PDB file of C-alpha atoms in Angstrom:
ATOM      1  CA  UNK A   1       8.638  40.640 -25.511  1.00  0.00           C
ATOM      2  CA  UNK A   2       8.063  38.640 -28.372  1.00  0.00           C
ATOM      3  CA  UNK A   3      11.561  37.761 -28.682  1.00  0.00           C
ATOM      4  CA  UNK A   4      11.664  36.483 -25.081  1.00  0.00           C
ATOM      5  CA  UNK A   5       8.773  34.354 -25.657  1.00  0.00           C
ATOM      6  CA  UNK A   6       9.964  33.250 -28.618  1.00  0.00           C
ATOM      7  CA  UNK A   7      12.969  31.826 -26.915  1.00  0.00           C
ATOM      8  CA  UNK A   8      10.478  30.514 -24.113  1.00  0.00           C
ATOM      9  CA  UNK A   9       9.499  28.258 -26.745  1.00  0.00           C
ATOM     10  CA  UNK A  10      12.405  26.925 -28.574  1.00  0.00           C
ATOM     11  CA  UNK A  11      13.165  24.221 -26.242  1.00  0.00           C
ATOM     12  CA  UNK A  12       9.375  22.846 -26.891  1.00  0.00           C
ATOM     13  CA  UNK A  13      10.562  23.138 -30.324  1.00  0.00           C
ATOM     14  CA  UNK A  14      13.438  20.798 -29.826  1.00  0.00           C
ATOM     15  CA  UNK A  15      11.645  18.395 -27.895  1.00  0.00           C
ATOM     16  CA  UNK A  16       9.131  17.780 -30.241  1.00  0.00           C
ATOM     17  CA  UNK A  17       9.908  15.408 -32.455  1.00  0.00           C
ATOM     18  CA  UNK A  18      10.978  12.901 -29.007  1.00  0.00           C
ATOM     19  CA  UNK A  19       7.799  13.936 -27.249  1.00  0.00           C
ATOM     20  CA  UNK A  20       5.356  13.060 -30.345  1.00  0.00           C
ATOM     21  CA  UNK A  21       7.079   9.763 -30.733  1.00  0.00           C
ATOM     22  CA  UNK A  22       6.584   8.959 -26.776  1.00  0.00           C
ATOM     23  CA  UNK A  23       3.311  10.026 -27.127  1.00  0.00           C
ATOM     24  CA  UNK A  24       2.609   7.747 -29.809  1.00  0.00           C
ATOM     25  CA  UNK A  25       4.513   5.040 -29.211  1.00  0.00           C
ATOM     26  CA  UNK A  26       4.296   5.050 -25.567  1.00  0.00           C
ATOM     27  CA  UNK A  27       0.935   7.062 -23.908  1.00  0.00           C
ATOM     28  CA  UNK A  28      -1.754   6.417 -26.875  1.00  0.00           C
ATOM     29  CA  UNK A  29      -0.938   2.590 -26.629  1.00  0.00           C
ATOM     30  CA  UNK A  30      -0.962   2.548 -23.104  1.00  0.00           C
ATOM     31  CA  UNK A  31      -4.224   4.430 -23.090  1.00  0.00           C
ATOM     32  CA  UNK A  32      -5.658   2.054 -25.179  1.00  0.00           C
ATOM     33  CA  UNK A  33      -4.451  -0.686 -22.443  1.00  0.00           C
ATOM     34  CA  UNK A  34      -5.888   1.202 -19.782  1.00  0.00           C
ATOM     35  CA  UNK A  35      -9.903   1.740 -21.787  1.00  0.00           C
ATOM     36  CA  UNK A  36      -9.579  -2.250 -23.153  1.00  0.00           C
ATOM     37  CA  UNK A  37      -8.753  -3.511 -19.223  1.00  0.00           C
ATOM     38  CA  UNK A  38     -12.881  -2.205 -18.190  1.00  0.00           C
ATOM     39  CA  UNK A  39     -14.148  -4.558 -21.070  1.00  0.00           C
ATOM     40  CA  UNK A  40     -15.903  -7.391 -20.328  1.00  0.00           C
ATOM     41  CA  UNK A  41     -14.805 -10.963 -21.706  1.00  0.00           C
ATOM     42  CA  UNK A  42     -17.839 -12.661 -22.636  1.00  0.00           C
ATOM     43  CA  UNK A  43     -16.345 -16.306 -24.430  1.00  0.00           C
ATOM     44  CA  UNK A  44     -13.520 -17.424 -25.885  1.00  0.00           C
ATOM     45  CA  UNK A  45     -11.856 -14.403 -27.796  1.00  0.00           C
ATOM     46  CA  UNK A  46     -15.133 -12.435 -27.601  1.00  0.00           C
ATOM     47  CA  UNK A  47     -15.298  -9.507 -25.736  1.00  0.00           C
ATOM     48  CA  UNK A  48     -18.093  -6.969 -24.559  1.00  0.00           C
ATOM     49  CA  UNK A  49     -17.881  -3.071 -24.473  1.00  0.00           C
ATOM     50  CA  UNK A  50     -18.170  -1.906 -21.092  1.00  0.00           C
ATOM     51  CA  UNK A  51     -17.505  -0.145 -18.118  1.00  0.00           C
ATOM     52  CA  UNK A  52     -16.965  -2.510 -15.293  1.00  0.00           C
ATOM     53  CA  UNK A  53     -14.359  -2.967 -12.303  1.00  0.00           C
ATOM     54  CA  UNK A  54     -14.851  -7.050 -12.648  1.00  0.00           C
ATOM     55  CA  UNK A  55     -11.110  -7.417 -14.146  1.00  0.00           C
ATOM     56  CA  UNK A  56      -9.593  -5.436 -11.893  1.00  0.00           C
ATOM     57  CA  UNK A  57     -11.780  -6.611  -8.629  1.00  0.00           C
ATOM     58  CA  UNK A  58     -10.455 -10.213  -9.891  1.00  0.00           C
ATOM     59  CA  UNK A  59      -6.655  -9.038 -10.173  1.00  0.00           C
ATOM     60  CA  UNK A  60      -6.810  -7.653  -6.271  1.00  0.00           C
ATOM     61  CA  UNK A  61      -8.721 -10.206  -4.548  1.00  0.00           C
ATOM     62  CA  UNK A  62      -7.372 -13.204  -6.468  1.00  0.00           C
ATOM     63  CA  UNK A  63      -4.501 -14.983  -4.481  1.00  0.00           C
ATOM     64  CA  UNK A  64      -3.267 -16.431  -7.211  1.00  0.00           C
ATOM     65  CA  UNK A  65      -2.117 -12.918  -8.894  1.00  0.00           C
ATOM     66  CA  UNK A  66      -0.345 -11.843  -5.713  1.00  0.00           C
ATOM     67  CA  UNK A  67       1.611 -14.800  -5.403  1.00  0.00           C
ATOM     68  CA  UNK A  68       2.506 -14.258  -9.294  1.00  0.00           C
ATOM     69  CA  UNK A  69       3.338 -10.573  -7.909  1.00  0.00           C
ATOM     70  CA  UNK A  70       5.749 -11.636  -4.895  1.00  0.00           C
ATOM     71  CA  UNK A  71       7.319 -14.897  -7.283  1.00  0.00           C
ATOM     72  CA  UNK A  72       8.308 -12.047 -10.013  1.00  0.00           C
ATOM     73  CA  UNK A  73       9.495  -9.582  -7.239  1.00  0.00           C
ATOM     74  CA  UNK A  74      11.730 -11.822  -5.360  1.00  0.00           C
ATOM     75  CA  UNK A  75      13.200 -13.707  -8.566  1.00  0.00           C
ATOM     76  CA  UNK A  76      13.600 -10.247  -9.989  1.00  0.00           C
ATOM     77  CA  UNK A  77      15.694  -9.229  -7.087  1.00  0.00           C
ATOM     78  CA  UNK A  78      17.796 -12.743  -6.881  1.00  0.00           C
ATOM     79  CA  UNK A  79      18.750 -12.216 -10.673  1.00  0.00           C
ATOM     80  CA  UNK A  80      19.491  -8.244  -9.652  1.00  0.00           C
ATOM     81  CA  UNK A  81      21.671  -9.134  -6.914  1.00  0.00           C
ATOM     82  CA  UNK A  82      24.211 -12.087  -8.594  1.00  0.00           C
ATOM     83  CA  UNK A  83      24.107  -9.626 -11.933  1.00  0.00           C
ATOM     84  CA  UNK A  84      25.443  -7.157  -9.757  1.00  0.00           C
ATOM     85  CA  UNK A  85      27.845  -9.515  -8.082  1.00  0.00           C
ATOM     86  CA  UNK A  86      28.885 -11.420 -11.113  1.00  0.00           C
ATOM     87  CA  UNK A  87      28.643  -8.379 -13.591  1.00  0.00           C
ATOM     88  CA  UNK A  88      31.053  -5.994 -11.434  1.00  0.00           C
ATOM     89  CA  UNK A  89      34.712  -7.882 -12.061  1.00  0.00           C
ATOM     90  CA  UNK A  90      34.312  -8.544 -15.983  1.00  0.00           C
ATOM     91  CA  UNK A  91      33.220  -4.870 -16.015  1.00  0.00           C
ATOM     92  CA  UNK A  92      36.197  -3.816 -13.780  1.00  0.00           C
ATOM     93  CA  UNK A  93      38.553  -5.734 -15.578  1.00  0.00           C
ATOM     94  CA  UNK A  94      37.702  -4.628 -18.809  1.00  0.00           C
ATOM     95  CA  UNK A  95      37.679  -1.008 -18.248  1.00  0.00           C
ATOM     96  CA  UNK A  96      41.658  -1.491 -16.232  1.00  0.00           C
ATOM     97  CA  UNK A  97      43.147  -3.769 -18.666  1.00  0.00           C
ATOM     98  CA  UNK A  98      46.134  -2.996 -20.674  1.00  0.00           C
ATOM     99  CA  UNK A  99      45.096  -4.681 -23.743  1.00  0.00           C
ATOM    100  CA  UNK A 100      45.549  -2.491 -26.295  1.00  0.00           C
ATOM    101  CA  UNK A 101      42.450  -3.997 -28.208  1.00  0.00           C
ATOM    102  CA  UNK A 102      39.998  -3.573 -25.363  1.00  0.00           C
ATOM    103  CA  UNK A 103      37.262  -2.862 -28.293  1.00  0.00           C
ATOM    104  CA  UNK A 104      37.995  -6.663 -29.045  1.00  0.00           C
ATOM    105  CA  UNK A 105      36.743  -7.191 -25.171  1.00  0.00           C
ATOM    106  CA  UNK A 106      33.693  -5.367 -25.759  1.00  0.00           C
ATOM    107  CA  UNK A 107      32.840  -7.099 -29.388  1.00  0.00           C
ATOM    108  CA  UNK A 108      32.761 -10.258 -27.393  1.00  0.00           C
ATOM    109  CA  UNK A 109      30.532  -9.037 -24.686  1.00  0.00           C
ATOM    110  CA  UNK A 110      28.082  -7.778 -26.991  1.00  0.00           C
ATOM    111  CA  UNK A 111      28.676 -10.774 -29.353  1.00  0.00           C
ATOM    112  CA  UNK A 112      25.305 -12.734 -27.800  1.00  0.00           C
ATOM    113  CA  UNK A 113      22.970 -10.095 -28.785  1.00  0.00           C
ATOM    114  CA  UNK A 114      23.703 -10.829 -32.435  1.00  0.00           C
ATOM    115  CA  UNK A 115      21.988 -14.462 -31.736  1.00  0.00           C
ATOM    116  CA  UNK A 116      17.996 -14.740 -30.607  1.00  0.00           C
ATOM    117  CA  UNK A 117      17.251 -14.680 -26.821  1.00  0.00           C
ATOM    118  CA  UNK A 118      15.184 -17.863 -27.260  1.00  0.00           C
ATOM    119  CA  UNK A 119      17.943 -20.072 -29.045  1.00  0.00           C
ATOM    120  CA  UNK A 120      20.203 -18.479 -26.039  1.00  0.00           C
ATOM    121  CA  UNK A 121      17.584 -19.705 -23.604  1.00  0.00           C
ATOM    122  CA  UNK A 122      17.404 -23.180 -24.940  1.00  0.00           C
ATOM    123  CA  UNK A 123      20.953 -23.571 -24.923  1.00  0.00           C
ATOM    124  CA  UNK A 124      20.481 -24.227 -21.283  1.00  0.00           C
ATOM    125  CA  UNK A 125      18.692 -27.368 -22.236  1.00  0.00           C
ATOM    126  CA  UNK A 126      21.581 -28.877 -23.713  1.00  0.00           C
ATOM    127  CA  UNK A 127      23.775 -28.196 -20.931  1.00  0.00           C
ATOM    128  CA  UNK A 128      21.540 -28.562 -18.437  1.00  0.00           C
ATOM    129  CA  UNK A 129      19.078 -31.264 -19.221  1.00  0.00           C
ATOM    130  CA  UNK A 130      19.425 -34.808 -18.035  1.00  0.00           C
ATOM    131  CA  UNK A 131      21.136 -35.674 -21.187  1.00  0.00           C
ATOM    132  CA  UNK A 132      23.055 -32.648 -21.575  1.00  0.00           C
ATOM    133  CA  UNK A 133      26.572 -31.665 -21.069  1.00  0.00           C
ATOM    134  CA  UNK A 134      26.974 -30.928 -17.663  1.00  0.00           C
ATOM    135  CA  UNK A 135      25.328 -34.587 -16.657  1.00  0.00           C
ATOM    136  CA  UNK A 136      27.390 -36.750 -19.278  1.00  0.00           C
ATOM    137  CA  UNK A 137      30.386 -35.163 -17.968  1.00  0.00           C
ATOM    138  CA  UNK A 138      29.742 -36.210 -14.492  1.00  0.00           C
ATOM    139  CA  UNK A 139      28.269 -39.751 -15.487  1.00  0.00           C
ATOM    140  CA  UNK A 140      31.756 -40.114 -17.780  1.00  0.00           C
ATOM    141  CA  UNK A 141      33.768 -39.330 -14.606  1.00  0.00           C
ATOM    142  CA  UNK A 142      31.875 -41.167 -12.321  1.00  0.00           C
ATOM    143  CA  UNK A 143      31.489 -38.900 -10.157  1.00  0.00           C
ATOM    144  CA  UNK A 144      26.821 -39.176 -10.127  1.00  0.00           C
ATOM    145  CA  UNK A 145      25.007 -42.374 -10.819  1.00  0.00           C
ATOM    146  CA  UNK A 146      21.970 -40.757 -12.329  1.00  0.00           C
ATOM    147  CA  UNK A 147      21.280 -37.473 -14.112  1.00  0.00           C
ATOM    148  CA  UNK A 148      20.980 -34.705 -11.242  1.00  0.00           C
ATOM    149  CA  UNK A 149      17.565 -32.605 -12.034  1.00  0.00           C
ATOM    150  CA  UNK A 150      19.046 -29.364 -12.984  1.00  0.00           C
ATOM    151  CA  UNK A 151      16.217 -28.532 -15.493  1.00  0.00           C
ATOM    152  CA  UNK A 152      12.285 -26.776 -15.310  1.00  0.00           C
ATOM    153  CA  UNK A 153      12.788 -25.521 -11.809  1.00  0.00           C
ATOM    154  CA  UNK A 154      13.822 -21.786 -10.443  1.00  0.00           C
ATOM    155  CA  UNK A 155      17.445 -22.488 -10.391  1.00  0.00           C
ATOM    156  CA  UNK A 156      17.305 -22.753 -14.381  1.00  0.00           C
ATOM    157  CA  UNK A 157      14.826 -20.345 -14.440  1.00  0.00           C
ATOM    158  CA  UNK A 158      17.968 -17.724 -12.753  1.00  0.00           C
ATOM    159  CA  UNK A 159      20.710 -19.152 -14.672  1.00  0.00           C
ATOM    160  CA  UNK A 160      18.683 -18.292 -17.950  1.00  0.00           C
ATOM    161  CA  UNK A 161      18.136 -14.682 -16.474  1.00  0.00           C
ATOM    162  CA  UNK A 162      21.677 -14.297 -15.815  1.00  0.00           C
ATOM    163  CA  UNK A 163      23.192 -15.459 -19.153  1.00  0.00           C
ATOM    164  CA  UNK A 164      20.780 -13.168 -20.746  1.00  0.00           C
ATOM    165  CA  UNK A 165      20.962 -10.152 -18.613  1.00  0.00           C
ATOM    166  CA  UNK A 166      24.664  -9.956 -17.092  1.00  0.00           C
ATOM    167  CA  UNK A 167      25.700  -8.144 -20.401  1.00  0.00           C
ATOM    168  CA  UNK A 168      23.721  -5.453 -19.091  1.00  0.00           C
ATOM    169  CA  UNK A 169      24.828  -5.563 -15.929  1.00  0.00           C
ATOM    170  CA  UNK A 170      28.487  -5.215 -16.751  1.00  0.00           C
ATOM    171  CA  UNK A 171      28.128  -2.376 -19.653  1.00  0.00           C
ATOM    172  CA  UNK A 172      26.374  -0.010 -17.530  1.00  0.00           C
ATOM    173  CA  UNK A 173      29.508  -0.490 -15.076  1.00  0.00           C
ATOM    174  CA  UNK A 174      31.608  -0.561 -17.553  1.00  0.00           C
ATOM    175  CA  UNK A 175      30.627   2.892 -18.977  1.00  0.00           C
ATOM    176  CA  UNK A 176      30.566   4.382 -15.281  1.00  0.00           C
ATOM    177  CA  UNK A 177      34.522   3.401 -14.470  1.00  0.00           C
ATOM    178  CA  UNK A 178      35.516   4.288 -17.426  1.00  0.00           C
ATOM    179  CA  UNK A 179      34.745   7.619 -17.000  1.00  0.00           C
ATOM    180  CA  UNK A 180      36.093   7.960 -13.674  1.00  0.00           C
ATOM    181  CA  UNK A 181      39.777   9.785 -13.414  1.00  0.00           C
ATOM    182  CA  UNK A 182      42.794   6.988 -14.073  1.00  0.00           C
ATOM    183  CA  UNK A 183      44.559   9.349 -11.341  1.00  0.00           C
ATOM    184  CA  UNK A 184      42.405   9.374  -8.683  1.00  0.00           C
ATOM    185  CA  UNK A 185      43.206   5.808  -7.180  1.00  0.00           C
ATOM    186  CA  UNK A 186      47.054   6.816  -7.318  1.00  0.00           C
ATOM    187  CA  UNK A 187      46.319   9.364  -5.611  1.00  0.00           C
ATOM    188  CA  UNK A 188      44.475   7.859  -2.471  1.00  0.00           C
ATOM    189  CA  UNK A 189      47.397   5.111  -2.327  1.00  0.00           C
ATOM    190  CA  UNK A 190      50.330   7.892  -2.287  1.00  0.00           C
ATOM    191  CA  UNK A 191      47.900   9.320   0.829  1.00  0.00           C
ATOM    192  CA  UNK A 192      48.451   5.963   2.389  1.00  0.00           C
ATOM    193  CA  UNK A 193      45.275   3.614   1.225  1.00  0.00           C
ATOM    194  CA  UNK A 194      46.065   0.112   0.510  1.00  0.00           C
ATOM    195  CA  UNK A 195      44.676  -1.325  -3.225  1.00  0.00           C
ATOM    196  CA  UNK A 196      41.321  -2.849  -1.614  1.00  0.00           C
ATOM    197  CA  UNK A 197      40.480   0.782   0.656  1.00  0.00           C
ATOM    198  CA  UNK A 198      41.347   2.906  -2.102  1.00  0.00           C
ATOM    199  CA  UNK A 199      39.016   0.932  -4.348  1.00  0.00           C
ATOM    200  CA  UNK A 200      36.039   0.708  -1.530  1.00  0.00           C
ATOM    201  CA  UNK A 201      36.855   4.653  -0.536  1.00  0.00           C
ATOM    202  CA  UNK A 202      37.200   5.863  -4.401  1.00  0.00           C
ATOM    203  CA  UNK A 203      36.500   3.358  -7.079  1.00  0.00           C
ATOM    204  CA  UNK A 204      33.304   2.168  -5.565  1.00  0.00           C
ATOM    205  CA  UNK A 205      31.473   5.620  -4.473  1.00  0.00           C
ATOM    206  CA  UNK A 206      32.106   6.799  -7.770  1.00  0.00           C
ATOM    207  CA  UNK A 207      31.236   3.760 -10.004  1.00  0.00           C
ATOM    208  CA  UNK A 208      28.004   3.272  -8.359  1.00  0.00           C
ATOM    209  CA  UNK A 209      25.561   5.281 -10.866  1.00  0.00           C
ATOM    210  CA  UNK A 210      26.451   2.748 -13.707  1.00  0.00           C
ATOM    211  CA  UNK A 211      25.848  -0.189 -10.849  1.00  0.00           C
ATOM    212  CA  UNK A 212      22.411   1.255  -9.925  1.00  0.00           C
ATOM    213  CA  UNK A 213      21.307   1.792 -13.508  1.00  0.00           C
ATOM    214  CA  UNK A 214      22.269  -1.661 -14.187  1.00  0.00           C
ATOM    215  CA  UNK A 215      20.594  -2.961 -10.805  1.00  0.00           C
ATOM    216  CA  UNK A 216      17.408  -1.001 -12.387  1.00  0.00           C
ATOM    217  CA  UNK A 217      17.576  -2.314 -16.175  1.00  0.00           C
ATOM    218  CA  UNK A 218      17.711  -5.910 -14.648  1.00  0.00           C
ATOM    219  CA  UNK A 219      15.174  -5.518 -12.389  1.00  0.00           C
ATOM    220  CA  UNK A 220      12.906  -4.341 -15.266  1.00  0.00           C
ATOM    221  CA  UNK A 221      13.702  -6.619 -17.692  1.00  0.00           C
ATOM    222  CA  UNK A 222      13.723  -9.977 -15.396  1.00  0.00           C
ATOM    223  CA  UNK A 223       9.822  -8.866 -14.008  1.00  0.00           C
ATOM    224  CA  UNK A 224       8.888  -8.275 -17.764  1.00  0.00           C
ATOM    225  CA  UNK A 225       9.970 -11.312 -18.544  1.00  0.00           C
ATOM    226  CA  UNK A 226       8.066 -14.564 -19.618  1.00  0.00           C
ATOM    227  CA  UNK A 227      10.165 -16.611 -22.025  1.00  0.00           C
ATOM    228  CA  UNK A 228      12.723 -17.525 -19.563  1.00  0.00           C
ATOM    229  CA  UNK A 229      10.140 -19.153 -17.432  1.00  0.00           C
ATOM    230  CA  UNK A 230       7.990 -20.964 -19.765  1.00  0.00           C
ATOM    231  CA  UNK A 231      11.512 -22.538 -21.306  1.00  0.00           C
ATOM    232  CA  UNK A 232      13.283 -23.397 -18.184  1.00  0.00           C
ATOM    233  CA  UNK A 233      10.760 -23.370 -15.705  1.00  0.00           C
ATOM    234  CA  UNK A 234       8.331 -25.738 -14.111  1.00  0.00           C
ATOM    235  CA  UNK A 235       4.834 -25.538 -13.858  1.00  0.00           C
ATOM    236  CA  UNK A 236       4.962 -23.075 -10.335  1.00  0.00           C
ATOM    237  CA  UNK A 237       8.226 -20.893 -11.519  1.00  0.00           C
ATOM    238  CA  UNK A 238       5.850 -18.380 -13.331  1.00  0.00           C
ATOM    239  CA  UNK A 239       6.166 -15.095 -13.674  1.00  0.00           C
ATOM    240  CA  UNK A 240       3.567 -11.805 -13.816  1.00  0.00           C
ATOM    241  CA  UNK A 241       4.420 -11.949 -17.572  1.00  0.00           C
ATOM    242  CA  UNK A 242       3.465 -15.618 -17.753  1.00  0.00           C
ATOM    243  CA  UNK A 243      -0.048 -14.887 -16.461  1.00  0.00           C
ATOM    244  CA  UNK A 244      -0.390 -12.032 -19.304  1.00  0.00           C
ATOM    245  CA  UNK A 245       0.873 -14.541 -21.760  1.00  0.00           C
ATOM    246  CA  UNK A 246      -1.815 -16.737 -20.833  1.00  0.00           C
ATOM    247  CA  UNK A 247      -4.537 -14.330 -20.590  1.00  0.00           C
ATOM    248  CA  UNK A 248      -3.906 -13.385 -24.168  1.00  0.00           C
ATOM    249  CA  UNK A 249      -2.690 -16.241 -26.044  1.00  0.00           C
ATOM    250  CA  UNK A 250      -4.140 -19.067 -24.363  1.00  0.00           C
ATOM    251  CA  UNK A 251      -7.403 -17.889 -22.673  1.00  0.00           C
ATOM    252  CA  UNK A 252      -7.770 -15.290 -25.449  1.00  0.00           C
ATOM    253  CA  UNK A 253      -9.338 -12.907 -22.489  1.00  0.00           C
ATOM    254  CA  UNK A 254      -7.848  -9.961 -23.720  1.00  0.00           C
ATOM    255  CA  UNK A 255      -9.449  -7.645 -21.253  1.00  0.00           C
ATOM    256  CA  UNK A 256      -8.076  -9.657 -18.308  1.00  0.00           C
ATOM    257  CA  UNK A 257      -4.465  -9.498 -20.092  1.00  0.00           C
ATOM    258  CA  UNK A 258      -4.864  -5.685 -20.674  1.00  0.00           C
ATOM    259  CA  UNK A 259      -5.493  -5.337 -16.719  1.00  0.00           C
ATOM    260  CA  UNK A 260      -2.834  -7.685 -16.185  1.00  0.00           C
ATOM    261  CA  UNK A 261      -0.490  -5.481 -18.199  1.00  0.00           C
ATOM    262  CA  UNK A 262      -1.356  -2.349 -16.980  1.00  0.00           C
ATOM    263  CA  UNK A 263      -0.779  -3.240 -13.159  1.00  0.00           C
ATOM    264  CA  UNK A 264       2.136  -4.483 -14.070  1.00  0.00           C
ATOM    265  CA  UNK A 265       3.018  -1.434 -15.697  1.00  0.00           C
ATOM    266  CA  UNK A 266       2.100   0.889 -12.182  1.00  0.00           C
ATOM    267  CA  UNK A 267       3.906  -1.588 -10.172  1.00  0.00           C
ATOM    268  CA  UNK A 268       7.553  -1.434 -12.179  1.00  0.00           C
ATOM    269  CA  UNK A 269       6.819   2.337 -12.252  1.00  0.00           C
ATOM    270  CA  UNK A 270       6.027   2.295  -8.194  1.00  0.00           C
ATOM    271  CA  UNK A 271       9.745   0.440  -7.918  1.00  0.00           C
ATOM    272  CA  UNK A 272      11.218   3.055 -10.612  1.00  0.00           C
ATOM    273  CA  UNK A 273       9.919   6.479  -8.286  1.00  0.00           C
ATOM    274  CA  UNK A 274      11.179   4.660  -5.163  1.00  0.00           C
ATOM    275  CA  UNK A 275      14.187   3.795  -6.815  1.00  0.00           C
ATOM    276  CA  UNK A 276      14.561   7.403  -8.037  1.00  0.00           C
ATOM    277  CA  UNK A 277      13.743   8.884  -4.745  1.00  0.00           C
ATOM    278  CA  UNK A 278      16.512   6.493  -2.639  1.00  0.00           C
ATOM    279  CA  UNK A 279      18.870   6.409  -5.503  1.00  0.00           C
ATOM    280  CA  UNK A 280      18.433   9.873  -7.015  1.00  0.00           C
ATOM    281  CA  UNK A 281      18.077   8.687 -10.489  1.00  0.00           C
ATOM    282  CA  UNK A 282      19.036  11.919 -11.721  1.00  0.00           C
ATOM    283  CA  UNK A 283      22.279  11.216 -11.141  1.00  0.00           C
ATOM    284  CA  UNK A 284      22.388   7.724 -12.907  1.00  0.00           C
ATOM    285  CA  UNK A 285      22.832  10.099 -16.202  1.00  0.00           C
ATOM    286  CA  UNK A 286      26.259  10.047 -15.070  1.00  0.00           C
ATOM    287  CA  UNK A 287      26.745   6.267 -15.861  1.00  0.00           C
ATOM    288  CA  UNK A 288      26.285   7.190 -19.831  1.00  0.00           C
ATOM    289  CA  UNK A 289      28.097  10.786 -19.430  1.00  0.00           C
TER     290      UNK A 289
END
């Protein structure tokens, strides 16, 4: 008996070391988020101890934080959607090719991680910007009399999210072809499929849990974002993450910011159990398997 509970216990055992570092990396700072969202800002940087619902009364009646909500929401799914697009032939190419250095492939698709995501971000400006590359090219050739405003509006705003994000996109599809059987589309051809059906009828099907763990990971990261705006965008292309960068840095409300942060924590974990529950998210284990 002892023995059998013994064993009953030896997974907990395993576990943890993981669960005490998600517990204090993860649910006491969170909890702390949750307590410091009922304070009460009193002045600049000072707050009150308290109990009150006035944050959070503010956050759902305020029209202002719901547009924030639906801006970050529909630019998150934009950026998802042309990742996914964009992200899919890189990651199919590299995972077919017959290069015989394919790490070499790789290397250079992680290669912009080694430099910050903020000097990445203002690269744009240089390339983008009235006196950047893209604009002197066309003035050289003639071709525009005037800069064309490609700068501090949402179309920057996605091109930022998709230089920074694609990566992503394309390893987590990578790593899902690459595990799936080189025989299996020879197969479906000698069966009589053309290239294209026995790619949308094999290929496709089976690559999908490294495409919907990427869809996920972008969607995440592009809502949580708030650098990419505030360098690219204009004064309306904020995000949700904008607003808590304000609350905290600039209006030094810290309880409003906590509240801020919070919802937006239940509202990426709403779109991660719906997710899970149309996507079976158990199965997107198989994208890193």
């Amino acid at each position: 008996m002892a023995q059998a509970y013994e064993r009953d216990l030896r997974p907990w055992y395993l576990l943890s070391p993981a669960l005490l570092a998600i517990a204090l990396l993860v649910v006491v700072p969170m909890s702390f988020i949750l307590v410091y969202s009922f304070y009460e800002n009193i002045d600049l940087g000072l707050d009150r101890v308290a109990f009150q619902f006035g944050n959070w009364q503010e956050l759902l009646t305020d029209g202002y934080y719901h547009q924030a909500i639906w801006k970050t929401f529909r630019l998150s799914l934009i950026v998802t959607a042309l990742a996914a697009l964009l992200g899919y032939v890189p990651a199919y190419f590299i995972a077919n090719t017959r290069f015989r250095h394919k790490w070499l492939l790789l290397l250079l698709l992680i290669l912009p991680f080694w430099v910050s995501f903020i000097i990445r971000t203002l690269s744009w400006i240089h390339i983008m910007g009235n006196q950047g590359a893209i604009n002197g090219l066309l003035l050289w050739l003639g071709l525009i009399d005037e800069p064309l405003q490609m700068m501090f509006n949402e179309f920057a705003v996605v091109v930022g999210f998709i230089h920074v994000f694609l990566p992503y996109m394309i390893l987590n599809v990578y790593v899902s072809l690459e595990g799936i059987d080189r025989n299996l589309e020879p197969a479906a051809r000698t069966l009589g499929c053309t290239p294209w059906q026995a790619f949308l009828e094999v290929t496709l099907p089976l690559s999908l849990p490294g495409l919907a763990a990427g869809c996920l990971l972008v969607f995440v990261l592009t809502a949580g974002s708030y650098v990419t705006p505030l360098i690219l965008g204009g004064p309306d292309d904020f995000l949700f993450g904008n607003l808590i960068y304000d609350a905290v840095l600039s209006e030094l409300n810290w309880p409003m910011g906590a509240t801020l942060s919070f919802a937006l924590l239940v509202l990426l974990g709403v779109v991660v159990v719906v997710y899970s529950r149309f996507m079976r998210l158990n199965q997107l284990s198989k994208a890193f398997g």
